[in-house]
GROMACS .gro file of C-alpha atoms in nm:
model
  461
    1MET     CA    1  11.617  12.544  15.446
    2LYS     CA    2  11.525  12.230  15.567
    3SER     CA    3  11.235  12.015  15.566
    4ALA     CA    4  11.067  11.751  15.685
    5VAL     CA    5  10.732  11.487  15.581
    6GLU     CA    6  10.492  11.348  15.767
    7THR     CA    7  10.296  11.089  15.670
    8LEU     CA    8   9.893  11.190  15.798
    9ASN     CA    9   9.733  10.907  15.567
   10PRO     CA   10   9.815  10.747  15.250
   11THR     CA   11   9.693  11.108  15.025
   12ARG     CA   12   9.813  11.371  15.233
   13VAL     CA   13  10.108  11.514  15.379
   14ARG     CA   14  10.247  11.775  15.579
   15LEU     CA   15  10.583  11.965  15.563
   16THR     CA   16  10.734  12.122  15.820
   17VAL     CA   17  11.015  12.357  15.660
   18GLU     CA   18  11.248  12.610  15.875
   19VAL     CA   19  11.405  12.894  15.617
   20PRO     CA   20  11.718  13.053  15.768
   21PHE     CA   21  11.655  13.430  15.743
   22GLU     CA   22  11.913  13.513  15.479
   23GLU     CA   23  11.746  13.308  15.224
   24LEU     CA   24  11.475  13.577  15.248
   25LYS     CA   25  11.738  13.840  15.091
   26ASP     CA   26  11.635  13.856  14.766
   27SER     CA   27  11.223  13.840  14.868
   28LEU     CA   28  11.318  14.116  15.094
   29ASP     CA   29  11.473  14.330  14.788
   30ALA     CA   30  11.190  14.290  14.628
   31ALA     CA   31  10.931  14.387  14.835
   32TYR     CA   32  11.127  14.716  14.915
   33LYS     CA   33  11.137  14.736  14.519
   34LYS     CA   34  10.767  14.691  14.504
   35ILE     CA   35  10.658  14.887  14.709
   36ASN     CA   36  10.908  15.185  14.664
   37GLN     CA   37  10.720  15.215  14.337
   38GLN     CA   38  10.318  15.241  14.479
   39VAL     CA   39  10.411  15.434  14.746
   40THR     CA   40  10.534  15.887  14.731
   41VAL     CA   41  10.725  16.036  15.060
   42LYS     CA   42  10.770  16.385  15.092
   43GLY     CA   43  11.151  16.487  15.034
   44PHE     CA   44  11.244  16.117  14.895
   45ARG     CA   45  11.219  16.073  14.440
   46LYS     CA   46  10.974  15.788  14.310
   47GLY     CA   47  11.149  15.490  14.374
   48LYS     CA   48  11.444  15.612  14.558
   49ILE     CA   49  11.299  15.574  14.927
   50PRO     CA   50  11.526  15.376  15.174
   51ALA     CA   51  11.419  15.059  15.340
   52ARG     CA   52  11.488  15.255  15.668
   53VAL     CA   53  11.218  15.564  15.560
   54ILE     CA   54  10.996  15.236  15.447
   55ASP     CA   55  11.019  15.071  15.780
   56GLN     CA   56  10.981  15.429  16.010
   57ARG     CA   57  10.657  15.529  15.756
   58PHE     CA   58  10.521  15.165  15.646
   59GLY     CA   59  10.613  14.926  15.916
   60ARG     CA   60  10.888  14.624  15.853
   61GLY     CA   61  10.607  14.415  15.944
   62ALA     CA   62  10.422  14.505  15.573
   63VAL     CA   63  10.779  14.450  15.395
   64LEU     CA   64  10.810  14.112  15.597
   65GLU     CA   65  10.449  14.033  15.478
   66GLU     CA   66  10.515  14.116  15.116
   67ALA     CA   67  10.873  13.970  15.097
   68VAL     CA   68  10.690  13.598  15.300
   69ASN     CA   69  10.429  13.576  15.055
   70ASP     CA   70  10.626  13.608  14.777
   71ALA     CA   71  10.905  13.365  14.899
   72LEU     CA   72  10.625  13.096  15.072
   73PRO     CA   73  10.581  12.890  14.668
   74LYS     CA   74  10.908  12.930  14.559
   75PHE     CA   75  11.077  12.689  14.979
   76TYR     CA   76  10.709  12.491  14.930
   77THR     CA   77  10.780  12.420  14.527
   78ASP     CA   78  11.194  12.344  14.649
   79ALA     CA   79  10.993  12.122  14.973
   80VAL     CA   80  10.805  11.948  14.746
   81ASN     CA   81  11.102  11.794  14.478
   82GLU     CA   82  11.347  11.744  14.777
   83ALA     CA   83  11.062  11.493  14.924
   84GLU     CA   84  10.988  11.389  14.552
   85LEU     CA   85  10.631  11.394  14.613
   86THR     CA   86  10.331  11.454  14.392
   87PRO     CA   87  10.086  11.712  14.525
   88LEU     CA   88   9.734  11.710  14.402
   89GLY     CA   89   9.580  12.049  14.425
   90GLN     CA   90   9.689  12.343  14.644
   91PRO     CA   91   9.843  12.291  15.003
   92GLU     CA   92   9.748  12.477  15.340
   93VAL     CA   93  10.028  12.708  15.437
   94ASP     CA   94  10.022  12.808  15.821
   95ILE     CA   95  10.300  13.025  15.914
   96THR     CA   96  10.416  12.872  16.273
   97GLU     CA   97  10.709  13.119  16.353
   98LEU     CA   98  10.833  13.440  16.171
   99LYS     CA   99  11.150  13.620  16.331
  100ASP     CA  100  11.307  13.912  16.159
  101GLY     CA  101  11.653  13.868  16.137
  102GLU     CA  102  11.623  13.473  16.213
  103THR     CA  103  11.389  13.259  16.093
  104LEU     CA  104  11.083  13.201  15.883
  105ASN     CA  105  10.940  12.862  16.016
  106PHE     CA  106  10.571  12.712  15.819
  107THR     CA  107  10.398  12.404  15.773
  108ALA     CA  108  10.206  12.291  15.449
  109GLU     CA  109   9.944  12.007  15.436
  110VAL     CA  110   9.870  11.880  15.036
  111ASP     CA  111   9.696  11.584  14.897
  112ILE     CA  112   9.945  11.354  14.677
  113ARG     CA  113   9.912  11.047  14.478
  114PRO     CA  114   9.964  10.726  14.690
  115VAL     CA  115  10.196  10.529  14.601
  116ILE     CA  116  10.052  10.233  14.386
  117GLU     CA  117  10.171   9.888  14.348
  118ILE     CA  118  10.134   9.702  13.997
  119PRO     CA  119  10.019   9.349  14.060
  120ASP     CA  120  10.119   9.131  13.798
  121TYR     CA  121   9.827   9.166  13.549
  122SER     CA  122   9.886   8.892  13.296
  123GLY     CA  123   9.678   8.643  13.474
  124ILE     CA  124   9.390   8.867  13.405
  125GLU     CA  125   9.081   8.707  13.233
  126VAL     CA  126   8.756   8.845  13.071
  127GLU     CA  127   8.504   8.665  12.862
  128VAL     CA  128   8.317   8.939  12.605
  129ASP     CA  129   8.047   8.919  12.321
  130ALA     CA  130   8.137   8.679  12.004
  131VAL     CA  131   8.159   8.868  11.696
  132GLU     CA  132   7.814   8.686  11.543
  133VAL     CA  133   7.614   8.887  11.256
  134THR     CA  134   7.339   8.748  11.155
  135ASP     CA  135   7.163   8.775  10.843
  136GLU     CA  136   6.882   8.934  11.026
  137ASP     CA  137   7.105   9.160  11.128
  138VAL     CA  138   7.166   9.214  10.753
  139ASP     CA  139   6.824   9.226  10.667
  140LYS     CA  140   6.823   9.529  10.917
  141ALA     CA  141   7.091   9.720  10.798
  142VAL     CA  142   6.937   9.689  10.421
  143GLU     CA  143   6.602   9.828  10.535
  144GLN     CA  144   6.748  10.089  10.710
  145LEU     CA  145   6.877  10.220  10.365
  146ARG     CA  146   6.612  10.142  10.186
  147GLU     CA  147   6.442  10.355  10.436
  148ARG     CA  148   6.690  10.650  10.315
  149PHE     CA  149   6.561  10.627   9.960
  150ALA     CA  150   6.176  10.592  10.003
  151SER     CA  151   5.957  10.872   9.803
  152THR     CA  152   5.665  11.072   9.942
  153SER     CA  153   5.316  11.094   9.706
  154PRO     CA  154   5.035  11.307   9.869
  155VAL     CA  155   4.720  11.073   9.946
  156GLU     CA  156   4.343  11.200   9.941
  157ARG     CA  157   4.306  10.981  10.275
  158ALA     CA  158   4.332  10.988  10.659
  159ALA     CA  159   4.687  10.929  10.808
  160GLU     CA  160   4.787  10.583  10.901
  161ASP     CA  161   5.115  10.449  11.041
  162GLY     CA  162   5.431  10.557  10.848
  163ASP     CA  163   5.313  10.810  10.664
  164VAL     CA  164   5.480  11.175  10.606
  165VAL     CA  165   5.218  11.473  10.743
  166THR     CA  166   5.241  11.851  10.711
  167LEU     CA  167   5.145  12.003  11.015
  168ASP     CA  168   5.090  12.348  11.177
  169LEU     CA  169   5.049  12.311  11.556
  170GLU     CA  170   5.001  12.578  11.765
  171ALA     CA  171   5.027  12.467  12.211
  172LYS     CA  172   4.873  12.669  12.458
  173VAL     CA  173   5.015  12.606  12.883
  174ASP     CA  174   4.683  12.768  13.099
  175GLY     CA  175   4.473  12.900  12.817
  176GLU     CA  176   4.741  13.087  12.695
  177VAL     CA  177   4.921  13.070  12.318
  178LEU     CA  178   5.343  13.048  12.384
  179GLU     CA  179   5.491  13.322  12.146
  180ASP     CA  180   5.696  13.028  12.063
  181GLY     CA  181   5.421  12.766  12.072
  182ILE     CA  182   5.372  12.839  11.697
  183ALA     CA  183   5.479  12.624  11.427
  184ASP     CA  184   5.375  12.577  11.085
  185GLY     CA  185   5.459  12.349  10.756
  186VAL     CA  186   5.635  12.067  10.982
  187SER     CA  187   5.701  11.750  10.843
  188TYR     CA  188   5.670  11.479  11.082
  189THR     CA  189   5.641  11.127  10.992
  190ILE     CA  190   5.432  10.926  11.225
  191GLY     CA  191   5.539  10.678  11.423
  192SER     CA  192   5.897  10.834  11.471
  193GLY     CA  193   5.865  10.946  11.808
  194GLU     CA  194   6.023  11.274  11.656
  195LEU     CA  195   5.791  11.534  11.818
  196LEU     CA  196   5.580  11.557  12.114
  197ASP     CA  197   5.377  11.281  12.332
  198GLY     CA  198   5.057  11.156  12.210
  199ILE     CA  199   5.142  11.362  11.858
  200ASP     CA  200   5.062  10.990  11.646
  201ASP     CA  201   4.801  10.874  11.797
  202ALA     CA  202   4.629  11.270  11.769
  203VAL     CA  203   4.692  11.272  11.358
  204LYS     CA  204   4.642  10.877  11.304
  205GLY     CA  205   4.271  10.910  11.141
  206VAL     CA  206   4.282  11.285  11.026
  207GLU     CA  207   4.305  11.387  10.661
  208ALA     CA  208   4.387  11.657  10.509
  209GLY     CA  209   4.199  11.997  10.643
  210GLY     CA  210   4.138  11.810  11.015
  211GLU     CA  211   4.280  11.888  11.307
  212ALA     CA  212   4.228  11.761  11.651
  213THR     CA  213   4.362  11.905  12.018
  214PHE     CA  214   4.595  11.653  12.295
  215THR     CA  215   4.793  11.776  12.611
  216SER     CA  216   5.198  11.669  12.615
  217GLU     CA  217   5.395  11.788  12.784
  218LEU     CA  218   5.684  12.036  12.619
  219LYS     CA  219   6.052  11.939  12.578
  220GLY     CA  220   6.211  12.279  12.496
  221GLY     CA  221   6.104  12.647  12.423
  222SER     CA  222   6.030  12.881  12.704
  223ALA     CA  223   5.789  12.683  12.861
  224ALA     CA  224   5.995  12.292  12.883
  225GLY     CA  225   5.862  12.045  13.130
  226LYS     CA  226   5.515  12.209  13.140
  227GLU     CA  227   5.173  12.059  13.008
  228ALA     CA  228   5.077  12.196  12.733
  229GLU     CA  229   4.764  12.206  12.482
  230VAL     CA  230   4.843  12.136  12.112
  231THR     CA  231   4.622  12.183  11.869
  232VAL     CA  232   4.744  11.992  11.540
  233LYS     CA  233   4.625  12.133  11.224
  234VAL     CA  234   4.709  11.807  10.886
  235THR     CA  235   4.782  12.043  10.551
  236GLN     CA  236   4.892  11.715  10.356
  237VAL     CA  237   4.898  11.352  10.375
  238ALA     CA  238   5.173  11.176  10.219
  239ALA     CA  239   5.198  10.811  10.160
  240ARG     CA  240   5.594  10.696  10.172
  241GLU     CA  241   5.706  10.456   9.907
  242LEU     CA  242   6.027  10.218   9.925
  243PRO     CA  243   6.212  10.110   9.631
  244ALA     CA  244   6.201   9.786   9.526
  245LEU     CA  245   6.526   9.511   9.649
  246ASP     CA  246   6.706   9.541   9.322
  247ASP     CA  247   6.986   9.535   9.131
  248ASP     CA  248   6.826   9.887   9.036
  249PHE     CA  249   6.831   9.962   9.395
  250ALA     CA  250   7.201   9.887   9.478
  251GLN     CA  251   7.299  10.084   9.223
  252LEU     CA  252   7.111  10.382   9.316
  253ALA     CA  253   7.226  10.350   9.699
  254SER     CA  254   7.539  10.258   9.683
  255GLU     CA  255   7.876  10.190   9.483
  256PHE     CA  256   7.800   9.847   9.382
  257ASP     CA  257   7.606   9.688   9.093
  258THR     CA  258   7.371   9.451   9.238
  259LEU     CA  259   7.219   9.341   9.565
  260ASP     CA  260   7.402   9.080   9.666
  261GLU     CA  261   7.725   9.279   9.689
  262VAL     CA  262   7.500   9.549   9.904
  263ARG     CA  263   7.455   9.279  10.170
  264ALA     CA  264   7.789   9.163  10.130
  265ASP     CA  265   7.943   9.506  10.258
  266SER     CA  266   7.629   9.575  10.518
  267ARG     CA  267   7.749   9.231  10.706
  268LYS     CA  268   8.136   9.311  10.634
  269ARG     CA  269   8.068   9.666  10.782
  270LEU     CA  270   7.828   9.506  11.074
  271GLU     CA  271   8.135   9.311  11.104
  272SER     CA  272   8.371   9.584  11.226
  273MET     CA  273   8.152   9.765  11.413
  274LYS     CA  274   8.077   9.452  11.653
  275GLN     CA  275   8.468   9.403  11.625
  276TYR     CA  276   8.581   9.729  11.780
  277ASP     CA  277   8.234   9.707  11.989
  278GLN     CA  278   8.404   9.392  12.092
  279ALA     CA  279   8.716   9.579  12.170
  280THR     CA  280   8.610   9.824  12.384
  281GLN     CA  281   8.416   9.628  12.607
  282ALA     CA  282   8.748   9.401  12.639
  283GLN     CA  283   8.951   9.726  12.780
  284GLU     CA  284   8.678   9.847  13.012
  285ARG     CA  285   8.663   9.423  13.184
  286VAL     CA  286   9.018   9.418  13.160
  287LEU     CA  287   9.069   9.790  13.350
  288ASP     CA  288   8.742   9.629  13.556
  289LYS     CA  289   8.953   9.370  13.683
  290LEU     CA  290   9.309   9.571  13.711
  291LEU     CA  291   9.160   9.792  13.990
  292GLU     CA  292   9.017   9.508  14.144
  293LEU     CA  293   9.304   9.432  14.154
  294VAL     CA  294   9.529   9.716  14.262
  295GLU     CA  295   9.473   9.899  14.629
  296ILE     CA  296   9.418  10.299  14.571
  297PRO     CA  297   9.329  10.543  14.795
  298VAL     CA  298   9.147  10.834  14.678
  299PRO     CA  299   9.188  11.160  14.819
  300GLU     CA  300   8.903  11.310  14.988
  301LYS     CA  301   8.902  11.673  14.840
  302LEU     CA  302   9.012  11.526  14.551
  303LEU     CA  303   8.748  11.304  14.503
  304GLU     CA  304   8.459  11.603  14.636
  305ASP     CA  305   8.653  11.872  14.378
  306GLU     CA  306   8.546  11.597  14.093
  307VAL     CA  307   8.156  11.475  14.204
  308ASN     CA  308   8.116  11.848  14.213
  309THR     CA  309   8.294  11.930  13.852
  310ARG     CA  310   8.097  11.639  13.732
  311LYS     CA  311   7.736  11.789  13.860
  312HIS     CA  312   7.831  12.075  13.725
  313ASN     CA  313   7.890  11.968  13.400
  314LEU     CA  314   7.610  11.819  13.366
  315GLU     CA  315   7.366  12.077  13.521
  316HIS     CA  316   7.492  12.329  13.366
  317HIS     CA  317   7.614  12.231  13.015
  318GLN     CA  318   7.444  11.904  12.870
  319LEU     CA  319   7.088  11.956  13.097
  320GLY     CA  320   7.125  12.327  12.986
  321GLN     CA  321   7.154  12.305  12.628
  322MET     CA  322   6.838  12.044  12.670
  323GLY     CA  323   6.605  12.274  12.806
  324LEU     CA  324   6.623  12.060  13.104
  325THR     CA  325   6.653  12.040  13.506
  326LEU     CA  326   6.822  11.832  13.760
  327ASP     CA  327   6.540  11.713  13.897
  328LYS     CA  328   6.329  11.692  13.526
  329TYR     CA  329   6.614  11.475  13.457
  330LEU     CA  330   6.638  11.206  13.715
  331GLU     CA  331   6.252  11.224  13.682
  332ILE     CA  332   6.275  11.144  13.344
  333GLN     CA  333   6.531  10.849  13.478
  334GLY     CA  334   6.344  10.702  13.711
  335LYS     CA  335   6.621  10.782  13.959
  336THR     CA  336   6.618  10.935  14.332
  337ALA     CA  337   6.852  11.207  14.432
  338GLU     CA  338   7.059  10.938  14.679
  339GLU     CA  339   7.040  10.746  14.388
  340PHE     CA  340   7.209  11.012  14.131
  341GLU     CA  341   7.458  11.157  14.409
  342THR     CA  342   7.607  10.776  14.440
  343GLU     CA  343   7.606  10.719  14.090
  344THR     CA  344   7.818  10.974  14.006
  345ARG     CA  345   8.038  10.983  14.331
  346ASP     CA  346   8.115  10.595  14.238
  347ALA     CA  347   8.165  10.709  13.863
  348ALA     CA  348   8.430  10.964  13.971
  349VAL     CA  349   8.657  10.733  14.217
  350LYS     CA  350   8.639  10.500  13.922
  351GLY     CA  351   8.796  10.777  13.729
  352ILE     CA  352   9.011  10.897  13.946
  353LYS     CA  353   9.152  10.518  14.021
  354THR     CA  354   9.210  10.482  13.619
  355GLN     CA  355   9.392  10.784  13.628
  356PHE     CA  356   9.644  10.676  13.886
  357VAL     CA  357   9.647  10.343  13.821
  358LEU     CA  358   9.722  10.404  13.459
  359ASP     CA  359   9.998  10.693  13.496
  360GLU     CA  360  10.151  10.399  13.726
  361LEU     CA  361  10.119  10.211  13.467
  362VAL     CA  362  10.274  10.443  13.189
  363ASN     CA  363  10.568  10.493  13.462
  364LYS     CA  364  10.688  10.180  13.490
  365GLU     CA  365  10.662  10.083  13.122
  366LYS     CA  366  10.866  10.341  13.043
  367LEU     CA  367  10.560  10.455  12.775
  368ASN     CA  368  10.642  10.800  12.571
  369VAL     CA  369  10.434  10.949  12.316
  370SER     CA  370  10.582  11.020  11.997
  371GLN     CA  371  10.458  11.348  11.823
  372GLU     CA  372  10.274  11.152  11.541
  373GLU     CA  373  10.035  10.970  11.808
  374LEU     CA  374   9.979  11.297  11.936
  375THR     CA  375   9.864  11.418  11.675
  376GLU     CA  376   9.669  11.093  11.552
  377HIS     CA  377   9.480  11.103  11.842
  378LEU     CA  378   9.385  11.577  11.794
  379MET     CA  379   9.275  11.497  11.519
  380ARG     CA  380   9.032  11.191  11.691
  381ARG     CA  381   8.978  11.422  11.975
  382ALA     CA  382   8.825  11.726  11.695
  383ALA     CA  383   8.638  11.506  11.493
  384SER     CA  384   8.432  11.412  11.764
  385SER     CA  385   8.394  11.754  11.895
  386GLY     CA  386   8.291  11.849  11.606
  387MET     CA  387   8.527  12.132  11.536
  388SER     CA  388   8.792  12.127  11.255
  389PRO     CA  389   9.172  11.977  11.347
  390ASP     CA  390   9.293  12.349  11.322
  391GLN     CA  391   9.021  12.534  11.543
  392PHE     CA  392   9.043  12.198  11.808
  393ALA     CA  393   9.499  12.217  11.827
  394GLN     CA  394   9.421  12.596  11.837
  395ALA     CA  395   9.199  12.550  12.130
  396VAL     CA  396   9.392  12.304  12.346
  397VAL     CA  397   9.712  12.518  12.302
  398GLN     CA  398   9.519  12.808  12.414
  399ASN     CA  399   9.316  12.661  12.748
  400ASN     CA  400   9.703  12.469  12.805
  401GLN     CA  401   9.540  12.180  12.738
  402VAL     CA  402   9.874  11.965  12.582
  403PRO     CA  403   9.948  11.754  12.852
  404LEU     CA  404   9.610  11.648  12.904
  405LEU     CA  405   9.614  11.522  12.579
  406VAL     CA  406   9.974  11.356  12.658
  407GLY     CA  407   9.799  11.242  12.909
  408GLU     CA  408   9.553  11.059  12.728
  409VAL     CA  409   9.744  10.889  12.450
  410ALA     CA  410  10.004  10.786  12.730
  411ARG     CA  411   9.727  10.634  12.927
  412GLY     CA  412   9.540  10.517  12.619
  413LYS     CA  413   9.912  10.276  12.544
  414ALA     CA  414   9.933  10.182  12.936
  415LEU     CA  415   9.578   9.976  12.936
  416ALA     CA  416   9.710   9.823  12.605
  417VAL     CA  417   9.974   9.656  12.757
  418VAL     CA  418   9.753   9.548  13.002
  419VAL     CA  419   9.505   9.430  12.714
  420GLU     CA  420   9.756   9.298  12.503
  421ALA     CA  421   9.865   9.086  12.833
  422ALA     CA  422   9.523   8.959  12.903
  423THR     CA  423   9.326   8.600  12.830
  424VAL     CA  424   9.066   8.772  12.639
  425LYS     CA  425   8.804   8.451  12.527
  426ASP     CA  426   8.436   8.541  12.358
  427THR     CA  427   8.120   8.382  12.473
  428ASN     CA  428   8.145   8.077  12.196
  429GLY     CA  429   8.493   8.014  12.418
  430GLU     CA  430   8.704   8.141  12.156
  431VAL     CA  431   9.046   8.366  12.237
  432VAL     CA  432   9.007   8.656  12.088
  433ASP     CA  433   9.273   8.865  11.897
  434LEU     CA  434   9.217   9.243  11.941
  435GLU     CA  435   9.526   9.379  11.735
  436ASP     CA  436   9.318   9.440  11.482
  437GLU     CA  437   9.093   9.690  11.699
  438GLU     CA  438   9.334   9.760  11.978
  439ASP     CA  439   9.493  10.095  11.864
  440GLU     CA  440   9.169  10.292  11.829
  441SER     CA  441   8.941  10.163  12.028
  442THR     CA  442   9.240  10.230  12.337
  443GLU     CA  443   9.247  10.586  12.273
  444GLY     CA  444   8.847  10.596  12.266
  445GLU     CA  445   8.833  10.413  12.628
  446THR     CA  446   9.159  10.676  12.776
  447ALA     CA  447   8.953  11.009  12.618
  448GLU     CA  448   8.679  10.854  12.886
  449ALA     CA  449   8.910  10.798  13.125
  450ALA     CA  450   9.100  11.158  13.093
  451ALA     CA  451   8.769  11.308  13.088
  452GLU     CA  452   8.661  11.143  13.406
  453GLY     CA  453   8.935  11.257  13.621
  454GLU     CA  454   8.906  11.648  13.476
  455GLY     CA  455   8.959  11.736  13.832
  456GLU     CA  456   9.290  11.625  13.879
  457GLU     CA  457   9.454  11.715  13.557
  458LYS     CA  458   9.333  12.096  13.685
  459ALA     CA  459   9.362  12.047  14.066
  460GLU     CA  460   9.800  11.956  13.916
  461ALA     CA  461   9.795  12.203  13.692
   0.00000   0.00000   0.00000
């Protein structure tokens, strides 16, 4: 077999392959055997029909077609390996010449990973938010903890902001009560915004036994997105009582003995959260700077597939679970269809470029993934998906996604190498040491980048 490569553009090539006919022998034998098992000819036992009889009865062309279809994948793979290409997606194959007993010639056009030159990234500098926790931040955290331990007691007065009311609801659309539009005994905190728009104004000022009617757009159910007339009856009004902020509260709400210890722990937790956010911000900004330094062409077919995958996942999975259509989602977001299309395409481009450049860095830096690193990553992904580690691992194996997880970890390590080489300063001008937060937040960024390039992973599989 002889093959040659023609570069059509930085991300697409055409392979021209010439195969001597004798190299089709195994595939021809397999074709005759397959046809033998599928047909019957009077006078011959099944599977024992001579090749000349099959040629006479069914045509040599049918045998050649079967043999070529069987052999093409191997010849294509051999040509790809010989040229040391990394194909993306399926090739477009065209048989240019097939002469029985002489030769098989074909071409195959396919998208490939572009050749990427990684520049010196040690000069990258980025600025991130400083880690600052104010007394007001601590006060807010303690108040949120206090809210969790609030108690309620029924009162004989009109409902006010912050009260917990028990409600019976009935929703009508076009004058008809919806089958799923009735709910009794619903507990609702006025001002929480957890139910329908307009309900706060409707129930404020209403005592137990009173009712009110208002109009609101339904957020879910059979009539999601439609305007409904909602009648709400207040069956109970209860006032929320917050515990006093003292040492007794500290012992009730935490493992600490004093309120000062609770405040100190809250400050420590807030600092850790801000440090994690700072590390993630650093990685995102370093990655953006790296992508600016590298020329990364994107295969158009791969990009279109990725855009379509993102739109499909949003419309049929995420929005479907929320009972929203794409049009309604865009209305809520205040975006036009054109803006959504542009944002989706830009995100897909960044996702693909991120995979390309981080994968190249993995190769350049000769980064490997240990079993321990893979296991730790699997545990994190399982926790974020709401599955047990065993369930998640089983799903990964069944869907042949182990290479995907290995790629996520490897890209995380590659990004960590670049972040370590970069200069990161906070808004106060202080150099930031990301060593403590780097591993965990890098892995999160990598998982996101891998998800953004999911279409590419499927194309290569």
